[in-house]
Amino acid sequence: MSETNVSGVQKAAILLITLGDELSAQIMSHLDDEEVQEVSKEIAVTKMVSPDVADAVVEEFYNMMLAKKFIAKGGLEYAKTLLTKSLGPERARKVIDRLTKMLEQTSGFEFLSRVEPKQLAKFIANEHPQTIALVLAHLDPSHAAESLAELPDDLKAEVTIRIANLQDISPSVVKTLAKVLEERFESISSYNVEVGGAKAVAEIFNRMDKNTSKIVMERLEKDAPSLVASIRDMMFVFDDIKRLGNTAIQEILKRADKKTLTLALKGADDELKEKFFANMSKRGVEAMKEEMEFMGPVKLKDVEKAQHEIVEIVRELDSEGLVSISGGEEDQYV
């Protein structure tokens, strides 16, 4: 085995052999099952390592960890400056290039580098703070900083603390999270902020009294039937249920299929979830929370389909006069 033809797995095996049993065991505890299997197999077949190769592998590992530490502390340019002083320009460049390539291949968050900070903040704002911290920790420091600044004020401090306290996380966990987020991102056709359009009209109509909105819609339908269809489809969305009172929520609970409602609430914010939980029995709430956890990651399109079914129930209740979803006070019932 020569210094020039050593693979990544072989380097890992050589490093663990060089570090000894105790340190190697600690390092292996942070690897996933597949990685442990690959490295263990390589250790088993490695019979002899020359001192030059072992020294080169340990030195490379040290330089990579040093570069990672500098990047985490002050960003890529800061790392380049310090590494150039300690290793020289040529070696520093090789270390940075190798580390950058490695991070791009393993993190899975490369697709987020193309998203503007304001749009990225909107995309991840409803995720758990620990998830947001993990995502930002894998971005370029400048991009992460700008995205963090766009988050709601109550999230900024908590996410910052969580980034500071992040421990070593299994690459498989990071890859799984990145895959889930990428699927969600790809299912959204545009992340530009909407100004005007059918949705804006729908929001206005939602706040009109029922008779006025009905008259306007009837007039519009003669000239722009497709626009009216779009407006009607947007006039009441799932998130708007939080504007309804407890009586309305109880009527929804009576008619909604429990599995459909659970899937719909899986993608809802905490405020809307609590709105439903407050109108359910303690046992019912516990059962629904357990079902949500059991589901694991779910596709956004499946959640949206379930939410659409619940909205249709609300519209049925509205047409029957049991609830009111257009304008006025929160609790309007007949």
Short mmCIF file of C-alpha atoms in Angstrom, two decimals:
data_model
loop_
_atom_site.label_atom_id
_atom_site.label_comp_id
_atom_site.label_asym_id
_atom_site.label_seq_id
_atom_site.Cartn_x
_atom_site.Cartn_y
_atom_site.Cartn_z
CA MET A 1 0.00 0.00 0.00
CA SER A 2 1.55 3.28 -1.15
CA GLU A 3 0.70 6.82 -0.13
CA THR A 4 -0.70 7.69 -3.59
CA ASN A 5 -3.30 4.93 -4.04
CA VAL A 6 -5.07 4.84 -0.67
CA SER A 7 -8.88 5.04 -0.80
CA GLY A 8 -11.07 6.89 1.67
CA VAL A 9 -12.13 3.72 3.50
CA GLN A 10 -8.50 2.56 3.67
CA LYS A 11 -7.48 5.91 5.16
CA ALA A 12 -10.18 5.56 7.80
CA ALA A 13 -8.97 2.04 8.62
CA ILE A 14 -5.32 3.16 8.82
CA LEU A 15 -6.24 6.07 11.06
CA LEU A 16 -8.17 3.83 13.48
CA ILE A 17 -5.36 1.28 13.55
CA THR A 18 -2.85 4.04 14.29
CA LEU A 19 -4.97 5.61 17.04
CA GLY A 20 -5.37 2.35 18.95
CA ASP A 21 -8.33 0.39 20.33
CA GLU A 22 -9.70 2.86 22.89
CA LEU A 23 -9.85 5.94 20.66
CA SER A 24 -10.97 3.86 17.68
CA ALA A 25 -13.91 2.48 19.66
CA GLN A 26 -15.02 6.01 20.56
CA ILE A 27 -14.83 7.10 16.92
CA MET A 28 -16.67 4.01 15.66
CA SER A 29 -19.57 4.75 18.02
CA HIS A 30 -20.33 7.85 15.93
CA LEU A 31 -20.53 5.96 12.62
CA ASP A 32 -23.66 4.36 11.19
CA ASP A 33 -23.95 0.58 10.74
CA GLU A 34 -22.95 0.59 7.08
CA GLU A 35 -19.85 2.69 7.74
CA VAL A 36 -18.82 0.49 10.69
CA GLN A 37 -19.12 -2.57 8.46
CA GLU A 38 -17.03 -1.06 5.66
CA VAL A 39 -14.27 0.23 7.92
CA SER A 40 -14.17 -2.96 10.02
CA LYS A 41 -13.81 -5.07 6.89
CA GLU A 42 -10.93 -2.86 5.71
CA ILE A 43 -9.21 -3.06 9.10
CA ALA A 44 -9.50 -6.84 8.97
CA VAL A 45 -7.78 -7.13 5.57
CA THR A 46 -5.06 -4.55 6.31
CA LYS A 47 -2.00 -6.58 7.27
CA MET A 48 0.79 -4.01 7.04
CA VAL A 49 1.04 -0.22 6.78
CA SER A 50 4.32 1.56 6.16
CA PRO A 51 5.25 4.34 8.61
CA ASP A 52 5.24 6.89 5.76
CA VAL A 53 1.66 6.04 4.77
CA ALA A 54 0.48 6.04 8.39
CA ASP A 55 2.11 9.42 9.03
CA ALA A 56 0.61 10.87 5.84
CA VAL A 57 -2.91 9.67 6.78
CA VAL A 58 -2.69 11.05 10.32
CA GLU A 59 -1.32 14.35 9.06
CA GLU A 60 -4.11 14.63 6.47
CA PHE A 61 -6.71 13.90 9.15
CA TYR A 62 -5.21 16.53 11.44
CA ASN A 63 -5.15 19.15 8.67
CA MET A 64 -8.75 18.39 7.70
CA MET A 65 -9.95 18.75 11.28
CA LEU A 66 -7.95 21.96 11.62
CA ALA A 67 -9.53 23.35 8.45
CA LYS A 68 -13.00 22.34 9.62
CA LYS A 69 -12.40 24.08 12.95
CA PHE A 70 -11.25 27.28 11.23
CA ILE A 71 -14.24 27.24 8.83
CA ALA A 72 -16.68 26.77 11.70
CA LYS A 73 -15.07 29.63 13.60
CA GLY A 74 -14.69 32.26 10.90
CA GLY A 75 -15.73 30.94 7.51
CA LEU A 76 -13.87 29.73 4.43
CA GLU A 77 -11.70 32.80 3.88
CA TYR A 78 -10.65 32.83 7.53
CA ALA A 79 -9.68 29.16 7.25
CA LYS A 80 -7.67 29.78 4.08
CA THR A 81 -5.73 32.61 5.76
CA LEU A 82 -4.80 30.59 8.86
CA LEU A 83 -4.03 27.39 6.95
CA THR A 84 -1.82 29.28 4.51
CA LYS A 85 0.20 30.65 7.43
CA SER A 86 0.59 27.23 9.05
CA LEU A 87 0.82 24.91 6.02
CA GLY A 88 1.88 27.16 3.16
CA PRO A 89 -0.30 28.21 0.19
CA GLU A 90 -0.10 24.99 -1.84
CA ARG A 91 -0.89 22.57 1.00
CA ALA A 92 -3.58 24.90 2.36
CA ARG A 93 -5.30 25.00 -1.02
CA LYS A 94 -5.29 21.21 -1.32
CA VAL A 95 -6.74 20.78 2.19
CA ILE A 96 -9.50 23.33 1.59
CA ASP A 97 -10.36 21.88 -1.84
CA ARG A 98 -10.50 18.35 -0.41
CA LEU A 99 -12.64 19.39 2.53
CA THR A 100 -15.02 21.44 0.39
CA LYS A 101 -15.49 18.54 -2.02
CA MET A 102 -16.03 16.10 0.86
CA LEU A 103 -18.65 18.33 2.49
CA GLU A 104 -20.50 18.80 -0.81
CA GLN A 105 -20.61 15.05 -1.37
CA THR A 106 -21.74 14.10 2.12
CA SER A 107 -24.04 16.81 3.41
CA GLY A 108 -26.83 16.61 0.83
CA PHE A 109 -27.80 20.25 1.38
CA GLU A 110 -26.17 21.55 -1.82
CA PHE A 111 -29.59 22.32 -3.35
CA LEU A 112 -30.18 24.95 -0.65
CA SER A 113 -27.13 26.92 -1.76
CA ARG A 114 -29.18 28.04 -4.78
CA VAL A 115 -31.98 29.46 -2.62
CA GLU A 116 -31.99 33.12 -1.65
CA PRO A 117 -31.68 33.65 2.15
CA LYS A 118 -35.15 35.22 2.46
CA GLN A 119 -36.74 32.33 0.58
CA LEU A 120 -34.68 29.76 2.49
CA ALA A 121 -35.79 31.25 5.82
CA LYS A 122 -39.42 31.01 4.69
CA PHE A 123 -38.86 27.40 3.60
CA ILE A 124 -37.39 26.20 6.92
CA ALA A 125 -39.16 28.54 9.38
CA ASN A 126 -41.77 25.95 10.38
CA GLU A 127 -39.23 23.19 10.97
CA HIS A 128 -38.09 22.21 14.47
CA PRO A 129 -35.34 24.60 15.73
CA GLN A 130 -32.90 21.67 15.91
CA THR A 131 -33.57 20.89 12.24
CA ILE A 132 -33.05 24.54 11.29
CA ALA A 133 -29.78 24.58 13.24
CA LEU A 134 -28.56 21.45 11.47
CA VAL A 135 -29.42 22.89 8.04
CA LEU A 136 -27.71 26.23 8.69
CA ALA A 137 -24.64 24.49 10.11
CA HIS A 138 -24.15 22.75 6.75
CA LEU A 139 -24.36 25.94 4.68
CA ASP A 140 -21.67 28.42 3.77
CA PRO A 141 -21.31 30.70 6.84
CA SER A 142 -22.30 33.84 4.90
CA HIS A 143 -25.39 32.16 3.47
CA ALA A 144 -26.28 30.76 6.88
CA ALA A 145 -25.89 34.15 8.55
CA GLU A 146 -28.13 35.90 6.02
CA SER A 147 -30.75 33.16 6.29
CA LEU A 148 -30.66 33.28 10.08
CA ALA A 149 -31.25 37.03 9.98
CA GLU A 150 -34.47 36.45 7.98
CA LEU A 151 -35.97 34.07 10.55
CA PRO A 152 -38.61 35.32 13.04
CA ASP A 153 -37.05 37.05 16.05
CA ASP A 154 -38.22 34.39 18.52
CA LEU A 155 -36.38 31.71 16.50
CA LYS A 156 -33.05 33.47 15.95
CA ALA A 157 -31.68 33.11 19.49
CA GLU A 158 -32.86 29.53 19.93
CA VAL A 159 -31.45 28.38 16.59
CA THR A 160 -28.14 30.15 17.31
CA ILE A 161 -27.81 28.36 20.65
CA ARG A 162 -28.62 25.02 19.03
CA ILE A 163 -25.98 25.57 16.32
CA ALA A 164 -23.41 26.30 19.02
CA ASN A 165 -24.35 23.13 20.90
CA LEU A 166 -24.55 20.77 17.91
CA GLN A 167 -22.77 17.51 18.60
CA ASP A 168 -21.41 15.05 16.03
CA ILE A 169 -24.35 13.70 14.03
CA SER A 170 -24.39 10.52 11.97
CA PRO A 171 -23.95 11.22 8.23
CA SER A 172 -26.91 8.92 7.53
CA VAL A 173 -29.16 11.15 9.66
CA VAL A 174 -27.96 14.26 7.82
CA LYS A 175 -28.49 12.62 4.42
CA THR A 176 -32.01 11.46 5.37
CA LEU A 177 -32.97 14.95 6.52
CA ALA A 178 -31.49 16.54 3.40
CA LYS A 179 -33.43 14.11 1.18
CA VAL A 180 -36.73 14.87 2.94
CA LEU A 181 -36.19 18.64 2.66
CA GLU A 182 -35.18 18.37 -0.99
CA GLU A 183 -38.37 16.41 -1.80
CA ARG A 184 -40.44 19.09 -0.09
CA PHE A 185 -38.59 21.83 -1.92
CA GLU A 186 -38.99 20.16 -5.31
CA SER A 187 -42.75 19.78 -4.76
CA ILE A 188 -43.09 23.58 -4.54
CA SER A 189 -43.06 25.14 -8.00
CA SER A 190 -42.03 28.62 -6.86
CA TYR A 191 -40.74 30.17 -3.70
CA ASN A 192 -41.22 33.77 -4.75
CA VAL A 193 -43.39 35.89 -2.46
CA GLU A 194 -46.80 36.32 -4.04
CA VAL A 195 -47.99 39.89 -4.60
CA GLY A 196 -51.46 40.20 -6.10
CA GLY A 197 -52.95 37.39 -8.16
CA ALA A 198 -55.85 35.04 -7.37
CA LYS A 199 -54.61 34.34 -3.86
CA ALA A 200 -54.63 38.04 -2.94
CA VAL A 201 -58.19 38.34 -4.26
CA ALA A 202 -59.20 35.24 -2.30
CA GLU A 203 -57.78 36.74 0.88
CA ILE A 204 -59.83 39.91 0.31
CA PHE A 205 -62.99 37.90 -0.39
CA ASN A 206 -62.42 35.89 2.78
CA ARG A 207 -62.80 39.12 4.72
CA MET A 208 -65.91 40.33 2.91
CA ASP A 209 -69.39 39.53 4.10
CA LYS A 210 -70.91 36.54 2.35
CA ASN A 211 -73.47 38.41 0.22
CA THR A 212 -70.98 40.95 -1.12
CA SER A 213 -68.41 38.32 -2.09
CA LYS A 214 -71.15 36.24 -3.73
CA ILE A 215 -72.35 39.17 -5.88
CA VAL A 216 -68.80 40.05 -6.98
CA MET A 217 -68.02 36.43 -7.81
CA GLU A 218 -71.15 36.07 -9.91
CA ARG A 219 -70.22 39.15 -11.93
CA LEU A 220 -66.63 37.98 -12.38
CA GLU A 221 -67.73 34.54 -13.49
CA LYS A 222 -69.25 35.92 -16.70
CA ASP A 223 -65.96 37.46 -17.86
CA ALA A 224 -63.31 35.27 -16.20
CA PRO A 225 -64.66 31.84 -15.17
CA SER A 226 -61.18 30.30 -14.79
CA LEU A 227 -60.10 33.12 -12.46
CA VAL A 228 -63.22 32.63 -10.34
CA ALA A 229 -62.43 28.90 -10.10
CA SER A 230 -58.93 29.70 -8.85
CA ILE A 231 -60.24 32.25 -6.35
CA ARG A 232 -62.83 29.82 -4.99
CA ASP A 233 -60.17 27.16 -4.59
CA MET A 234 -58.05 29.57 -2.52
CA MET A 235 -60.72 31.39 -0.57
CA PHE A 236 -60.41 29.09 2.40
CA VAL A 237 -57.22 27.14 3.00
CA PHE A 238 -56.39 24.64 5.70
CA ASP A 239 -54.40 27.13 7.76
CA ASP A 240 -57.48 29.36 7.92
CA ILE A 241 -59.15 26.83 10.21
CA LYS A 242 -57.30 28.46 13.10
CA ARG A 243 -59.63 31.46 12.63
CA LEU A 244 -62.67 29.30 13.46
CA GLY A 245 -64.08 28.85 16.94
CA ASN A 246 -64.25 25.71 19.06
CA THR A 247 -67.75 24.79 17.88
CA ALA A 248 -66.51 24.67 14.29
CA ILE A 249 -63.52 22.55 15.27
CA GLN A 250 -65.84 20.11 17.06
CA GLU A 251 -68.01 19.84 13.94
CA ILE A 252 -64.91 19.10 11.84
CA LEU A 253 -63.82 16.42 14.32
CA LYS A 254 -67.24 14.74 14.01
CA ARG A 255 -67.04 14.42 10.23
CA ALA A 256 -63.35 14.08 9.42
CA ASP A 257 -61.71 10.72 8.97
CA LYS A 258 -59.20 10.39 11.81
CA LYS A 259 -56.36 9.16 9.60
CA THR A 260 -56.95 11.97 7.09
CA LEU A 261 -57.04 14.58 9.86
CA THR A 262 -53.87 13.19 11.44
CA LEU A 263 -52.01 13.39 8.11
CA ALA A 264 -53.36 16.91 7.52
CA LEU A 265 -52.21 18.10 10.95
CA LYS A 266 -48.80 16.46 10.44
CA GLY A 267 -47.96 19.39 8.16
CA ALA A 268 -49.65 22.07 10.28
CA ASP A 269 -48.03 24.53 12.67
CA ASP A 270 -48.29 24.12 16.44
CA GLU A 271 -51.01 26.75 16.79
CA LEU A 272 -53.41 24.85 14.53
CA LYS A 273 -52.55 21.51 16.10
CA GLU A 274 -53.31 22.90 19.56
CA LYS A 275 -56.61 24.26 18.24
CA PHE A 276 -57.72 20.70 17.49
CA PHE A 277 -56.07 19.14 20.56
CA ALA A 278 -57.97 21.56 22.82
CA ASN A 279 -61.24 20.10 21.53
CA MET A 280 -60.25 16.44 21.88
CA SER A 281 -60.04 14.06 24.80
CA LYS A 282 -56.67 13.50 26.42
CA ARG A 283 -56.64 9.94 25.14
CA GLY A 284 -57.54 11.10 21.63
CA VAL A 285 -54.72 13.64 21.62
CA GLU A 286 -52.17 11.06 22.80
CA ALA A 287 -53.33 8.60 20.12
CA MET A 288 -53.06 11.22 17.38
CA LYS A 289 -49.60 12.35 18.50
CA GLU A 290 -48.40 8.73 18.55
CA GLU A 291 -49.81 8.21 15.05
CA MET A 292 -47.98 11.32 13.79
CA GLU A 293 -44.69 10.03 15.18
CA PHE A 294 -45.33 6.59 13.74
CA MET A 295 -45.85 8.08 10.26
CA GLY A 296 -42.31 9.45 10.14
CA PRO A 297 -41.45 11.76 7.20
CA VAL A 298 -44.42 12.17 4.82
CA LYS A 299 -44.63 13.61 1.30
CA LEU A 300 -45.86 17.17 1.08
CA LYS A 301 -48.31 16.26 -1.70
CA ASP A 302 -49.96 13.66 0.57
CA VAL A 303 -50.29 16.19 3.38
CA GLU A 304 -51.78 18.77 1.02
CA LYS A 305 -54.28 16.22 -0.31
CA ALA A 306 -55.41 15.42 3.25
CA GLN A 307 -55.66 19.11 4.09
CA HIS A 308 -57.76 19.69 0.96
CA GLU A 309 -60.19 16.96 2.10
CA ILE A 310 -60.56 18.64 5.50
CA VAL A 311 -61.16 22.02 3.80
CA GLU A 312 -63.91 20.41 1.73
CA ILE A 313 -65.57 19.28 4.97
CA VAL A 314 -65.38 22.84 6.29
CA ARG A 315 -66.99 24.11 3.08
CA GLU A 316 -69.78 21.55 3.46
CA LEU A 317 -70.37 22.74 7.03
CA ASP A 318 -70.40 26.31 5.77
CA SER A 319 -72.96 25.53 3.05
CA GLU A 320 -75.16 23.84 5.65
CA GLY A 321 -74.98 26.91 7.86
CA LEU A 322 -73.21 25.09 10.72
CA VAL A 323 -70.11 27.27 10.49
CA SER A 324 -69.14 30.49 8.72
CA ILE A 325 -65.83 30.79 6.91
CA SER A 326 -66.34 34.25 5.37
CA GLY A 327 -65.50 37.42 7.28
CA GLY A 328 -67.02 38.69 10.50
CA GLU A 329 -66.49 37.43 14.01
CA GLU A 330 -64.75 34.17 14.71
CA ASP A 331 -67.81 32.30 15.99
CA GLN A 332 -70.70 32.82 13.59
CA TYR A 333 -73.16 29.94 13.58
CA VAL A 334 -76.77 29.38 12.59
#
